[in-house]
Amino acid sequence: MTLSSWYRIRTLDDGVSRILEAHVAADWRCNIWHVRGRDRDLIIDTGLGLRPIAKDIMMLAERPVIALCTHSHHDHAGGLCQFKTRLGHAAEADIFANPTREATVAHLLEPRTVKKLPYDGFDVADWCYQPAPLTETVDDGDVIDLGDRVFQVLHFPGHSPGSIALWEAATGVIFTGDTLYDGTLYDHLYHSVPEQLCESLRRLRQMPVSRVHAGHFSSFGRDRMQTVIDEYLDGKRSMLCPGQMGGD
Ligand SMILES: [Zn+2]
């Protein structure tokens, strides 16, 4: 077994790269997004973080990096502790700083979800990510400036109380975390509020989005975004509707 390629990176056509954890199940791993900026780079979500990301993705070791987590769940915030600058929403600051398996929903992990041993002693049955206290909290309307690309924070509670998205008005690109992806939406976790998720998705539906880079699975355009939102608002795509999952 080689661990030299725990992470795989693919650059998309809008200057955005998608990093995946190669040995985490495709229906479980999140998308780790990398945006290269003139003055600094942005990482949106950090995966389970079972191996050092900057070892595989060398440019992360060479450039100033802001890491932002769309929320504190284990599949998004596991690698956050590896970064010096750590942003997230205040509503989940306590979870980032004092993660537990229950609060990060890591207790839902199954043996099948991690396909190779990342390090000696790893056990999916008791793993939890390392504390990653936020160095700065962000809220709706805050701006993250990479020098030549500017992103606005949107607070989209529902999936979790501190779920956020990042919106680039100049291009219409949005990073939605687990608020929206093309799959079954997890709306009944312990701190989910489905009514809030509906409200957040109605707000998102009105936006002049050109491209959705979601928390899981493939990216998609505005028409697909509206279809997926409409299907959710029609009562489909909830985690309470069995038999649905996303594609990759
Ligand atoms: Zn989540």
PDB file of C-alpha atoms and ligand atoms in Angstrom:
ATOM      1  CA  MET A   1       0.000   0.000   0.000  1.00  0.00           C
ATOM      2  CA  THR A   2       1.268   3.436  -0.831  1.00  0.00           C
ATOM      3  CA  LEU A   3       0.212   6.442   1.141  1.00  0.00           C
ATOM      4  CA  SER A   4       1.913   8.899  -1.172  1.00  0.00           C
ATOM      5  CA  SER A   5      -1.356   9.709  -2.900  1.00  0.00           C
ATOM      6  CA  TRP A   6      -3.915   9.920  -0.126  1.00  0.00           C
ATOM      7  CA  TYR A   7      -5.215  13.064  -1.852  1.00  0.00           C
ATOM      8  CA  ARG A   8      -5.953  13.526  -5.539  1.00  0.00           C
ATOM      9  CA  ILE A   9      -6.361  16.916  -7.173  1.00  0.00           C
ATOM     10  CA  ARG A  10      -8.137  17.898 -10.368  1.00  0.00           C
ATOM     11  CA  THR A  11      -8.147  21.454 -11.706  1.00  0.00           C
ATOM     12  CA  LEU A  12     -11.425  22.686 -13.168  1.00  0.00           C
ATOM     13  CA  ASP A  13     -11.783  25.374 -15.805  1.00  0.00           C
ATOM     14  CA  ASP A  14     -12.648  28.290 -13.526  1.00  0.00           C
ATOM     15  CA  GLY A  15      -9.364  28.325 -11.624  1.00  0.00           C
ATOM     16  CA  VAL A  16     -10.766  26.025  -8.981  1.00  0.00           C
ATOM     17  CA  SER A  17      -9.352  22.613  -8.066  1.00  0.00           C
ATOM     18  CA  ARG A  18     -11.150  19.718  -6.418  1.00  0.00           C
ATOM     19  CA  ILE A  19      -9.155  17.618  -3.983  1.00  0.00           C
ATOM     20  CA  LEU A  20     -10.478  14.214  -2.985  1.00  0.00           C
ATOM     21  CA  GLU A  21      -9.408  11.717  -0.342  1.00  0.00           C
ATOM     22  CA  ALA A  22      -8.628   8.746  -2.568  1.00  0.00           C
ATOM     23  CA  HIS A  23      -9.169   6.098   0.101  1.00  0.00           C
ATOM     24  CA  VAL A  24     -12.400   7.424   1.594  1.00  0.00           C
ATOM     25  CA  ALA A  25     -15.656   6.076   0.116  1.00  0.00           C
ATOM     26  CA  ALA A  26     -16.970   8.208  -2.755  1.00  0.00           C
ATOM     27  CA  ASP A  27     -20.390   8.564  -1.155  1.00  0.00           C
ATOM     28  CA  TRP A  28     -18.847   9.829   2.086  1.00  0.00           C
ATOM     29  CA  ARG A  29     -15.834  12.022   1.352  1.00  0.00           C
ATOM     30  CA  CYS A  30     -16.407  15.718   0.885  1.00  0.00           C
ATOM     31  CA  ASN A  31     -15.011  17.897  -1.861  1.00  0.00           C
ATOM     32  CA  ILE A  32     -11.975  19.831  -0.680  1.00  0.00           C
ATOM     33  CA  TRP A  33     -11.913  22.968  -2.824  1.00  0.00           C
ATOM     34  CA  HIS A  34      -8.777  24.906  -3.634  1.00  0.00           C
ATOM     35  CA  VAL A  35      -8.907  28.402  -5.137  1.00  0.00           C
ATOM     36  CA  ARG A  36      -5.646  29.989  -6.142  1.00  0.00           C
ATOM     37  CA  GLY A  37      -5.532  33.713  -5.533  1.00  0.00           C
ATOM     38  CA  ARG A  38      -2.964  36.381  -6.379  1.00  0.00           C
ATOM     39  CA  ASP A  39      -1.994  37.065  -2.767  1.00  0.00           C
ATOM     40  CA  ARG A  40      -3.228  33.968  -0.968  1.00  0.00           C
ATOM     41  CA  ASP A  41      -5.026  30.706  -1.616  1.00  0.00           C
ATOM     42  CA  LEU A  42      -8.310  29.504  -0.223  1.00  0.00           C
ATOM     43  CA  ILE A  43      -9.176  26.004   0.907  1.00  0.00           C
ATOM     44  CA  ILE A  44     -12.875  25.346   1.393  1.00  0.00           C
ATOM     45  CA  ASP A  45     -13.410  22.289   3.594  1.00  0.00           C
ATOM     46  CA  THR A  46     -10.637  19.956   4.612  1.00  0.00           C
ATOM     47  CA  GLY A  47     -11.934  16.392   4.451  1.00  0.00           C
ATOM     48  CA  LEU A  48     -11.408  13.881   7.230  1.00  0.00           C
ATOM     49  CA  GLY A  49      -7.793  15.001   7.175  1.00  0.00           C
ATOM     50  CA  LEU A  50      -6.403  11.570   8.026  1.00  0.00           C
ATOM     51  CA  ARG A  51      -3.070  12.381   6.343  1.00  0.00           C
ATOM     52  CA  PRO A  52      -1.216  15.720   6.023  1.00  0.00           C
ATOM     53  CA  ILE A  53      -2.767  17.494   3.046  1.00  0.00           C
ATOM     54  CA  ALA A  54       0.222  19.724   2.272  1.00  0.00           C
ATOM     55  CA  LYS A  55       2.438  16.647   1.811  1.00  0.00           C
ATOM     56  CA  ASP A  56       0.453  15.568  -1.265  1.00  0.00           C
ATOM     57  CA  ILE A  57      -0.683  18.979  -2.469  1.00  0.00           C
ATOM     58  CA  MET A  58       2.651  20.735  -2.497  1.00  0.00           C
ATOM     59  CA  MET A  59       1.339  24.173  -3.435  1.00  0.00           C
ATOM     60  CA  LEU A  60      -0.436  24.302  -0.087  1.00  0.00           C
ATOM     61  CA  ALA A  61       2.946  24.218   1.605  1.00  0.00           C
ATOM     62  CA  GLU A  62       4.351  26.949  -0.625  1.00  0.00           C
ATOM     63  CA  ARG A  63       1.628  29.620  -0.463  1.00  0.00           C
ATOM     64  CA  PRO A  64      -0.274  31.518   2.247  1.00  0.00           C
ATOM     65  CA  VAL A  65      -3.526  29.607   2.732  1.00  0.00           C
ATOM     66  CA  ILE A  66      -6.836  30.524   4.343  1.00  0.00           C
ATOM     67  CA  ALA A  67      -8.784  27.412   5.324  1.00  0.00           C
ATOM     68  CA  LEU A  68     -12.528  27.844   5.731  1.00  0.00           C
ATOM     69  CA  CYS A  69     -14.924  25.100   6.760  1.00  0.00           C
ATOM     70  CA  THR A  70     -18.511  25.306   5.587  1.00  0.00           C
ATOM     71  CA  HIS A  71     -19.437  23.556   8.856  1.00  0.00           C
ATOM     72  CA  SER A  72     -17.944  21.422  11.610  1.00  0.00           C
ATOM     73  CA  HIS A  73     -18.907  17.890  10.546  1.00  0.00           C
ATOM     74  CA  HIS A  74     -16.098  15.326  10.563  1.00  0.00           C
ATOM     75  CA  ASP A  75     -15.992  14.858   6.788  1.00  0.00           C
ATOM     76  CA  HIS A  76     -15.425  18.597   6.235  1.00  0.00           C
ATOM     77  CA  ALA A  77     -13.439  19.804   9.253  1.00  0.00           C
ATOM     78  CA  GLY A  78     -11.165  16.837   9.973  1.00  0.00           C
ATOM     79  CA  GLY A  79      -8.129  18.438   8.354  1.00  0.00           C
ATOM     80  CA  LEU A  80      -8.752  21.985   9.595  1.00  0.00           C
ATOM     81  CA  CYS A  81      -6.209  21.677  12.421  1.00  0.00           C
ATOM     82  CA  GLN A  82      -3.470  21.362   9.759  1.00  0.00           C
ATOM     83  CA  PHE A  83      -3.906  25.010   8.741  1.00  0.00           C
ATOM     84  CA  LYS A  84      -2.764  28.159  10.551  1.00  0.00           C
ATOM     85  CA  THR A  85      -5.682  30.341   9.456  1.00  0.00           C
ATOM     86  CA  ARG A  86      -8.976  28.657  10.276  1.00  0.00           C
ATOM     87  CA  LEU A  87     -12.334  30.263   9.490  1.00  0.00           C
ATOM     88  CA  GLY A  88     -15.872  29.129  10.250  1.00  0.00           C
ATOM     89  CA  HIS A  89     -19.164  30.371  11.649  1.00  0.00           C
ATOM     90  CA  ALA A  90     -19.467  31.284  15.331  1.00  0.00           C
ATOM     91  CA  ALA A  91     -22.508  29.029  15.779  1.00  0.00           C
ATOM     92  CA  GLU A  92     -20.179  26.007  15.540  1.00  0.00           C
ATOM     93  CA  ALA A  93     -17.046  27.498  17.113  1.00  0.00           C
ATOM     94  CA  ASP A  94     -17.411  25.256  20.182  1.00  0.00           C
ATOM     95  CA  ILE A  95     -17.548  22.123  18.040  1.00  0.00           C
ATOM     96  CA  PHE A  96     -14.416  23.091  16.039  1.00  0.00           C
ATOM     97  CA  ALA A  97     -12.566  23.725  19.322  1.00  0.00           C
ATOM     98  CA  ASN A  98     -13.925  20.746  21.269  1.00  0.00           C
ATOM     99  CA  PRO A  99     -14.940  18.138  18.713  1.00  0.00           C
ATOM    100  CA  THR A 100     -16.674  14.963  19.828  1.00  0.00           C
ATOM    101  CA  ARG A 101     -17.798  12.032  17.721  1.00  0.00           C
ATOM    102  CA  GLU A 102     -21.422  12.906  18.387  1.00  0.00           C
ATOM    103  CA  ALA A 103     -21.137  16.658  17.758  1.00  0.00           C
ATOM    104  CA  THR A 104     -19.229  16.109  14.489  1.00  0.00           C
ATOM    105  CA  VAL A 105     -21.447  13.124  13.569  1.00  0.00           C
ATOM    106  CA  ALA A 106     -18.322  10.963  13.264  1.00  0.00           C
ATOM    107  CA  HIS A 107     -20.244   8.240  15.125  1.00  0.00           C
ATOM    108  CA  LEU A 108     -22.045   7.640  11.801  1.00  0.00           C
ATOM    109  CA  LEU A 109     -18.781   6.476  10.148  1.00  0.00           C
ATOM    110  CA  GLU A 110     -18.761   2.835   9.101  1.00  0.00           C
ATOM    111  CA  PRO A 111     -15.751   0.537   8.549  1.00  0.00           C
ATOM    112  CA  ARG A 112     -16.386   0.627   4.776  1.00  0.00           C
ATOM    113  CA  THR A 113     -15.972   4.414   4.619  1.00  0.00           C
ATOM    114  CA  VAL A 114     -12.180   4.418   5.115  1.00  0.00           C
ATOM    115  CA  LYS A 115     -10.708   1.861   2.725  1.00  0.00           C
ATOM    116  CA  LYS A 116      -7.026   1.990   3.689  1.00  0.00           C
ATOM    117  CA  LEU A 117      -5.317   2.443   7.021  1.00  0.00           C
ATOM    118  CA  PRO A 118      -4.069   6.056   7.112  1.00  0.00           C
ATOM    119  CA  TYR A 119      -1.754   5.455  10.073  1.00  0.00           C
ATOM    120  CA  ASP A 120      -1.018   2.772  12.646  1.00  0.00           C
ATOM    121  CA  GLY A 121      -3.656   2.640  15.333  1.00  0.00           C
ATOM    122  CA  PHE A 122      -6.405   4.304  13.291  1.00  0.00           C
ATOM    123  CA  ASP A 123      -9.808   2.896  14.161  1.00  0.00           C
ATOM    124  CA  VAL A 124     -12.958   4.223  12.551  1.00  0.00           C
ATOM    125  CA  ALA A 125     -14.867   3.182  15.678  1.00  0.00           C
ATOM    126  CA  ASP A 126     -13.195   5.695  17.964  1.00  0.00           C
ATOM    127  CA  TRP A 127     -11.650   8.311  15.650  1.00  0.00           C
ATOM    128  CA  CYS A 128     -12.474  11.962  16.070  1.00  0.00           C
ATOM    129  CA  TYR A 129     -10.698  14.920  14.492  1.00  0.00           C
ATOM    130  CA  GLN A 130      -8.173  17.005  16.395  1.00  0.00           C
ATOM    131  CA  PRO A 131      -9.370  20.298  17.941  1.00  0.00           C
ATOM    132  CA  ALA A 132      -9.200  23.129  15.405  1.00  0.00           C
ATOM    133  CA  PRO A 133     -10.158  26.351  17.224  1.00  0.00           C
ATOM    134  CA  LEU A 134     -11.215  29.009  14.737  1.00  0.00           C
ATOM    135  CA  THR A 135      -8.707  31.836  14.376  1.00  0.00           C
ATOM    136  CA  GLU A 136     -11.525  34.045  13.096  1.00  0.00           C
ATOM    137  CA  THR A 137     -15.288  33.655  12.878  1.00  0.00           C
ATOM    138  CA  VAL A 138     -17.158  34.756   9.768  1.00  0.00           C
ATOM    139  CA  ASP A 139     -20.796  35.654   9.265  1.00  0.00           C
ATOM    140  CA  ASP A 140     -23.230  36.563   6.527  1.00  0.00           C
ATOM    141  CA  GLY A 141     -21.863  39.412   4.396  1.00  0.00           C
ATOM    142  CA  ASP A 142     -18.222  39.041   5.395  1.00  0.00           C
ATOM    143  CA  VAL A 143     -15.722  39.173   2.555  1.00  0.00           C
ATOM    144  CA  ILE A 144     -12.677  36.991   1.864  1.00  0.00           C
ATOM    145  CA  ASP A 145     -10.236  38.700  -0.490  1.00  0.00           C
ATOM    146  CA  LEU A 146      -7.568  36.640  -2.282  1.00  0.00           C
ATOM    147  CA  GLY A 147      -6.169  39.715  -4.082  1.00  0.00           C
ATOM    148  CA  ASP A 148      -7.781  39.067  -7.444  1.00  0.00           C
ATOM    149  CA  ARG A 149     -10.832  37.051  -6.375  1.00  0.00           C
ATOM    150  CA  VAL A 150     -13.336  38.133  -3.751  1.00  0.00           C
ATOM    151  CA  PHE A 151     -15.769  35.813  -1.997  1.00  0.00           C
ATOM    152  CA  GLN A 152     -18.720  36.740   0.174  1.00  0.00           C
ATOM    153  CA  VAL A 153     -19.815  34.591   3.111  1.00  0.00           C
ATOM    154  CA  LEU A 154     -23.474  33.546   3.168  1.00  0.00           C
ATOM    155  CA  HIS A 155     -24.992  32.046   6.314  1.00  0.00           C
ATOM    156  CA  PHE A 156     -27.239  29.149   5.283  1.00  0.00           C
ATOM    157  CA  PRO A 157     -28.392  27.449   8.503  1.00  0.00           C
ATOM    158  CA  GLY A 158     -30.385  24.225   8.280  1.00  0.00           C
ATOM    159  CA  HIS A 159     -28.036  21.308   7.642  1.00  0.00           C
ATOM    160  CA  SER A 160     -26.228  22.614  10.721  1.00  0.00           C
ATOM    161  CA  PRO A 161     -26.585  25.907  12.630  1.00  0.00           C
ATOM    162  CA  GLY A 162     -23.353  27.404  11.324  1.00  0.00           C
ATOM    163  CA  SER A 163     -23.445  26.205   7.728  1.00  0.00           C
ATOM    164  CA  ILE A 164     -22.000  28.782   5.361  1.00  0.00           C
ATOM    165  CA  ALA A 165     -21.482  29.156   1.622  1.00  0.00           C
ATOM    166  CA  LEU A 166     -18.992  31.257  -0.319  1.00  0.00           C
ATOM    167  CA  TRP A 167     -20.262  33.371  -3.214  1.00  0.00           C
ATOM    168  CA  GLU A 168     -18.146  34.982  -5.915  1.00  0.00           C
ATOM    169  CA  ALA A 169     -20.369  37.648  -7.476  1.00  0.00           C
ATOM    170  CA  ALA A 170     -17.946  38.366 -10.335  1.00  0.00           C
ATOM    171  CA  THR A 171     -18.236  34.826 -11.731  1.00  0.00           C
ATOM    172  CA  GLY A 172     -21.466  33.493 -10.230  1.00  0.00           C
ATOM    173  CA  VAL A 173     -19.558  30.634  -8.636  1.00  0.00           C
ATOM    174  CA  ILE A 174     -20.807  29.421  -5.260  1.00  0.00           C
ATOM    175  CA  PHE A 175     -19.423  26.847  -2.829  1.00  0.00           C
ATOM    176  CA  THR A 176     -22.383  25.430  -0.957  1.00  0.00           C
ATOM    177  CA  GLY A 177     -21.004  22.866   1.489  1.00  0.00           C
ATOM    178  CA  ASP A 178     -23.754  20.495   2.612  1.00  0.00           C
ATOM    179  CA  THR A 179     -26.526  23.063   2.146  1.00  0.00           C
ATOM    180  CA  LEU A 180     -26.790  21.845  -1.440  1.00  0.00           C
ATOM    181  CA  TYR A 181     -25.277  19.015  -3.456  1.00  0.00           C
ATOM    182  CA  ASP A 182     -26.732  16.668  -6.049  1.00  0.00           C
ATOM    183  CA  GLY A 183     -27.751  13.880  -3.689  1.00  0.00           C
ATOM    184  CA  THR A 184     -29.800  13.115  -0.609  1.00  0.00           C
ATOM    185  CA  LEU A 185     -29.639  16.158   1.688  1.00  0.00           C
ATOM    186  CA  TYR A 186     -28.935  15.432   5.357  1.00  0.00           C
ATOM    187  CA  ASP A 187     -31.610  17.479   7.067  1.00  0.00           C
ATOM    188  CA  HIS A 188     -32.319  15.444  10.198  1.00  0.00           C
ATOM    189  CA  LEU A 189     -28.959  15.224  11.946  1.00  0.00           C
ATOM    190  CA  TYR A 190     -29.025  16.147  15.641  1.00  0.00           C
ATOM    191  CA  HIS A 191     -28.620  19.884  15.043  1.00  0.00           C
ATOM    192  CA  SER A 192     -30.329  20.118  11.661  1.00  0.00           C
ATOM    193  CA  VAL A 193     -33.450  22.259  11.273  1.00  0.00           C
ATOM    194  CA  PRO A 194     -35.248  21.278   8.038  1.00  0.00           C
ATOM    195  CA  GLU A 195     -37.390  24.444   8.027  1.00  0.00           C
ATOM    196  CA  GLN A 196     -34.236  26.562   8.123  1.00  0.00           C
ATOM    197  CA  LEU A 197     -32.721  24.497   5.315  1.00  0.00           C
ATOM    198  CA  CYS A 198     -35.827  25.170   3.202  1.00  0.00           C
ATOM    199  CA  GLU A 199     -35.458  28.890   3.891  1.00  0.00           C
ATOM    200  CA  SER A 200     -31.750  28.833   3.002  1.00  0.00           C
ATOM    201  CA  LEU A 201     -32.431  26.926  -0.223  1.00  0.00           C
ATOM    202  CA  ARG A 202     -35.180  29.373  -1.238  1.00  0.00           C
ATOM    203  CA  ARG A 203     -32.677  32.201  -0.772  1.00  0.00           C
ATOM    204  CA  LEU A 204     -30.040  30.330  -2.795  1.00  0.00           C
ATOM    205  CA  ARG A 205     -32.543  29.561  -5.579  1.00  0.00           C
ATOM    206  CA  GLN A 206     -33.003  33.286  -6.281  1.00  0.00           C
ATOM    207  CA  MET A 207     -29.310  33.995  -6.702  1.00  0.00           C
ATOM    208  CA  PRO A 208     -27.730  34.498 -10.163  1.00  0.00           C
ATOM    209  CA  VAL A 209     -25.549  31.418  -9.783  1.00  0.00           C
ATOM    210  CA  SER A 210     -23.593  30.105 -12.766  1.00  0.00           C
ATOM    211  CA  ARG A 211     -21.787  27.188 -11.110  1.00  0.00           C
ATOM    212  CA  VAL A 212     -22.301  25.269  -7.873  1.00  0.00           C
ATOM    213  CA  HIS A 213     -19.248  23.647  -6.345  1.00  0.00           C
ATOM    214  CA  ALA A 214     -20.971  21.516  -3.754  1.00  0.00           C
ATOM    215  CA  GLY A 215     -19.856  19.810  -0.572  1.00  0.00           C
ATOM    216  CA  HIS A 216     -20.167  16.372  -2.161  1.00  0.00           C
ATOM    217  CA  PHE A 217     -20.272  14.904  -5.669  1.00  0.00           C
ATOM    218  CA  SER A 218     -20.006  16.764  -8.982  1.00  0.00           C
ATOM    219  CA  SER A 219     -20.426  20.461  -9.729  1.00  0.00           C
ATOM    220  CA  PHE A 220     -23.437  21.707 -11.673  1.00  0.00           C
ATOM    221  CA  GLY A 221     -25.042  24.788 -13.199  1.00  0.00           C
ATOM    222  CA  ARG A 222     -28.039  26.984 -12.381  1.00  0.00           C
ATOM    223  CA  ASP A 223     -30.717  24.813 -14.020  1.00  0.00           C
ATOM    224  CA  ARG A 224     -29.638  21.730 -12.107  1.00  0.00           C
ATOM    225  CA  MET A 225     -29.392  23.821  -8.926  1.00  0.00           C
ATOM    226  CA  GLN A 226     -32.998  24.894  -9.268  1.00  0.00           C
ATOM    227  CA  THR A 227     -34.145  21.353 -10.064  1.00  0.00           C
ATOM    228  CA  VAL A 228     -32.389  19.889  -7.028  1.00  0.00           C
ATOM    229  CA  ILE A 229     -33.761  22.631  -4.752  1.00  0.00           C
ATOM    230  CA  ASP A 230     -37.283  22.187  -6.132  1.00  0.00           C
ATOM    231  CA  GLU A 231     -37.100  18.433  -5.600  1.00  0.00           C
ATOM    232  CA  TYR A 232     -36.014  18.968  -2.009  1.00  0.00           C
ATOM    233  CA  LEU A 233     -38.732  21.548  -1.362  1.00  0.00           C
ATOM    234  CA  ASP A 234     -41.242  19.069  -2.866  1.00  0.00           C
ATOM    235  CA  GLY A 235     -40.368  16.598  -0.120  1.00  0.00           C
ATOM    236  CA  LYS A 236     -37.944  14.459  -2.101  1.00  0.00           C
ATOM    237  CA  ARG A 237     -34.186  14.251  -1.426  1.00  0.00           C
ATOM    238  CA  SER A 238     -34.544  14.326   2.365  1.00  0.00           C
ATOM    239  CA  MET A 239     -32.486  11.806   4.328  1.00  0.00           C
ATOM    240  CA  LEU A 240     -35.861  10.525   5.525  1.00  0.00           C
ATOM    241  CA  CYS A 241     -36.592   9.378   1.939  1.00  0.00           C
ATOM    242  CA  PRO A 242     -34.707   6.069   1.623  1.00  0.00           C
ATOM    243  CA  GLY A 243     -32.957   4.856  -1.505  1.00  0.00           C
ATOM    244  CA  GLN A 244     -31.397   8.073  -2.741  1.00  0.00           C
ATOM    245  CA  MET A 245     -27.749   8.943  -2.902  1.00  0.00           C
ATOM    246  CA  GLY A 246     -25.681  11.170  -5.094  1.00  0.00           C
ATOM    247  CA  GLY A 247     -23.397  10.310  -7.957  1.00  0.00           C
ATOM    248  CA  ASP A 248     -19.787  11.336  -8.136  1.00  0.00           C
TER     249      ASP A 248
HETATM  250 ZN    ZN B   1     -22.405  17.940   6.982  1.00  0.00          ZN
END
